[in-house]
PDB file of C-alpha atoms in Angstrom:
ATOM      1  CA  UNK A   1       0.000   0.000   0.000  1.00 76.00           C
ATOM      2  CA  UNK A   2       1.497   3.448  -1.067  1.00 87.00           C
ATOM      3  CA  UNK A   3       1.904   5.944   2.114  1.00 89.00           C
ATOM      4  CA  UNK A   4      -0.744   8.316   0.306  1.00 90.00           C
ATOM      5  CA  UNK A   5      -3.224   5.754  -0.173  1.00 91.00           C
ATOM      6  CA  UNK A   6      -2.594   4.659   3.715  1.00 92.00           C
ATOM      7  CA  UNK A   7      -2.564   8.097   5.073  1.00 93.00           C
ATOM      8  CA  UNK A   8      -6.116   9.512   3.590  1.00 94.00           C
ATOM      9  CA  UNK A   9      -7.690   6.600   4.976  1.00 95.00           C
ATOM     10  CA  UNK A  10      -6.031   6.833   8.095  1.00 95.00           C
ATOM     11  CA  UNK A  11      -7.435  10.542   9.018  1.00 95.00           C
ATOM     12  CA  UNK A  12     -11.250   9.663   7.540  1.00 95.00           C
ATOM     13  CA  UNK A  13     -11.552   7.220  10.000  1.00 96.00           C
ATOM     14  CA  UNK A  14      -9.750   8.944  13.007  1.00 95.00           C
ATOM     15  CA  UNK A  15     -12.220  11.656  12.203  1.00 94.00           C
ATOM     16  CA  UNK A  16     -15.277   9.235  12.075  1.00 95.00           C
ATOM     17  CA  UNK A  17     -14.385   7.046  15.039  1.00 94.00           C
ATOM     18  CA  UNK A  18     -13.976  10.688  17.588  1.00 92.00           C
ATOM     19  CA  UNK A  19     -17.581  11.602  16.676  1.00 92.00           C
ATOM     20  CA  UNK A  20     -18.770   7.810  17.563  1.00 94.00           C
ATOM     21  CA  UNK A  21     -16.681   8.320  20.736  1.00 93.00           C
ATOM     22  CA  UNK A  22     -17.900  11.219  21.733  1.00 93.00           C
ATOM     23  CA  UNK A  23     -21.556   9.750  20.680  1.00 93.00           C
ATOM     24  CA  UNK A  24     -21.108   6.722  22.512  1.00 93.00           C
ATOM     25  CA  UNK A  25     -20.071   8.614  25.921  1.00 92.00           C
ATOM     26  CA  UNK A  26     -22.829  10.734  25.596  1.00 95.00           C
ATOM     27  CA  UNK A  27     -25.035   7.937  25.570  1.00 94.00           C
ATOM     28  CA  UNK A  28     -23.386   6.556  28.349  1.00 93.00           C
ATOM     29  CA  UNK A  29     -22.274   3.818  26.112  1.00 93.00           C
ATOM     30  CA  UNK A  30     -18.537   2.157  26.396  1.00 92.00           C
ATOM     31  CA  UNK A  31     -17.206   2.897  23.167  1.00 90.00           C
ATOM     32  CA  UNK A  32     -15.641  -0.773  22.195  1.00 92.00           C
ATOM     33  CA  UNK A  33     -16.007  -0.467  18.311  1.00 92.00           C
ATOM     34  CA  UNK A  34     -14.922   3.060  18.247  1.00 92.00           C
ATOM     35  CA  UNK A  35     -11.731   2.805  20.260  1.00 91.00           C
ATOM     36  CA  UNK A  36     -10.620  -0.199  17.674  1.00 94.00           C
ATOM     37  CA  UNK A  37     -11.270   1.916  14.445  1.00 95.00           C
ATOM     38  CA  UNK A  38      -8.831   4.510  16.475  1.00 95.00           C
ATOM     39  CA  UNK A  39      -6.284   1.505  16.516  1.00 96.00           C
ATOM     40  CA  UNK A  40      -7.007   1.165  13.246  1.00 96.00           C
ATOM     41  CA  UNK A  41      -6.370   4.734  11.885  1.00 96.00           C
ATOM     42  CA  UNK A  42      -3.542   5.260  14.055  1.00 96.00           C
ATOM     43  CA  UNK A  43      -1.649   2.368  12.280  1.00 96.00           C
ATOM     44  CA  UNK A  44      -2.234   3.921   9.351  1.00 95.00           C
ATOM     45  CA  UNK A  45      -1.274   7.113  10.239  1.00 93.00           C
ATOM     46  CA  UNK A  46       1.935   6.028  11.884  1.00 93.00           C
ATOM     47  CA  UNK A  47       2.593   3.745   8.824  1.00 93.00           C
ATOM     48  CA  UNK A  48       2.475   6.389   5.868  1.00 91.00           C
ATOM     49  CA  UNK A  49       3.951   8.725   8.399  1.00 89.00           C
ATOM     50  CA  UNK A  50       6.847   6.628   8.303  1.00 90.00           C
ATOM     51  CA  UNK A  51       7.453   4.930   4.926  1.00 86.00           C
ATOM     52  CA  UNK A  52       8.412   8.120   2.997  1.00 78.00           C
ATOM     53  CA  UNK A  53      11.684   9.665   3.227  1.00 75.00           C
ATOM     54  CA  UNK A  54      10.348  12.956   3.678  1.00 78.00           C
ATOM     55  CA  UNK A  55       7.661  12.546   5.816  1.00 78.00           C
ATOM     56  CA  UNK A  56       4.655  15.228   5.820  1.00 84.00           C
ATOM     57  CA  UNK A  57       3.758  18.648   7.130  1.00 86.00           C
ATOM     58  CA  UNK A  58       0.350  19.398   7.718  1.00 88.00           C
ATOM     59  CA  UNK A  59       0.599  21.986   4.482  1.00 90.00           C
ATOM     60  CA  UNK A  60       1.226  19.231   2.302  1.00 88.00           C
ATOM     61  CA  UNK A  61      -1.883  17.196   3.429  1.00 90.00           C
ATOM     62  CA  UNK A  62      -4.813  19.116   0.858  1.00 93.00           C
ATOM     63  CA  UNK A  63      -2.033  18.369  -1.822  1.00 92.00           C
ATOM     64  CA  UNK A  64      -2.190  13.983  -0.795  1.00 90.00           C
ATOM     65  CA  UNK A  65      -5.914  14.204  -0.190  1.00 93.00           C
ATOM     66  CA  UNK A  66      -6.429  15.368  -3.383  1.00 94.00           C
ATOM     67  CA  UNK A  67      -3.429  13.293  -5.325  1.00 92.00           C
ATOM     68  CA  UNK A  68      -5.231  10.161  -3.418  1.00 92.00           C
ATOM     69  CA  UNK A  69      -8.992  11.131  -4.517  1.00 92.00           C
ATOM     70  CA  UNK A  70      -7.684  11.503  -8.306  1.00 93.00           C
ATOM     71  CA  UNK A  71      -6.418   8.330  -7.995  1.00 91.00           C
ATOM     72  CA  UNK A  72      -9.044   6.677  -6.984  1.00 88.00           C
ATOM     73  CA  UNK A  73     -11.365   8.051  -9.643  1.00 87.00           C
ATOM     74  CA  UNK A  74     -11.374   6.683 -13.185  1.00 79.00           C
TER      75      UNK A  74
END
């Protein structure tokens, strides 16, 4: 898996899985499911954070979402 492809992924579903904590708490819920997907997305995150040589700044994250997204579209 390229880091790009590994690190879009990553921060969609860090971002989803903080609004089903914070949904779960407030239904006085333990938040199981959510905490894995957090796992999840931080192994991703630390993975493509990682593999390039480089690395990333948070400036050049619109620039991968978007390089990612063209991919993906045919």
């Amino acid at each position: 898996m390229d880091a790009d492809t590994a690190m879009v992924p990553g921060i969609v579903i860090g971002a989803f899985s903080l609004i089903s904590i914070f949904s779960a708490l407030v239904d006085r819920r333990v938040p199981r499911a959510p905490a894995i997907t957090v796992l999840i997305a931080t192994g991703l995150i630390v993975y493509a954070a990682n593999t390039p040589p480089t690395g990333y700044t948070v400036a050049s994250l619109p620039e991968t979402f978007v390089t990612v997204m063209v991919n993906l579209l045919p």
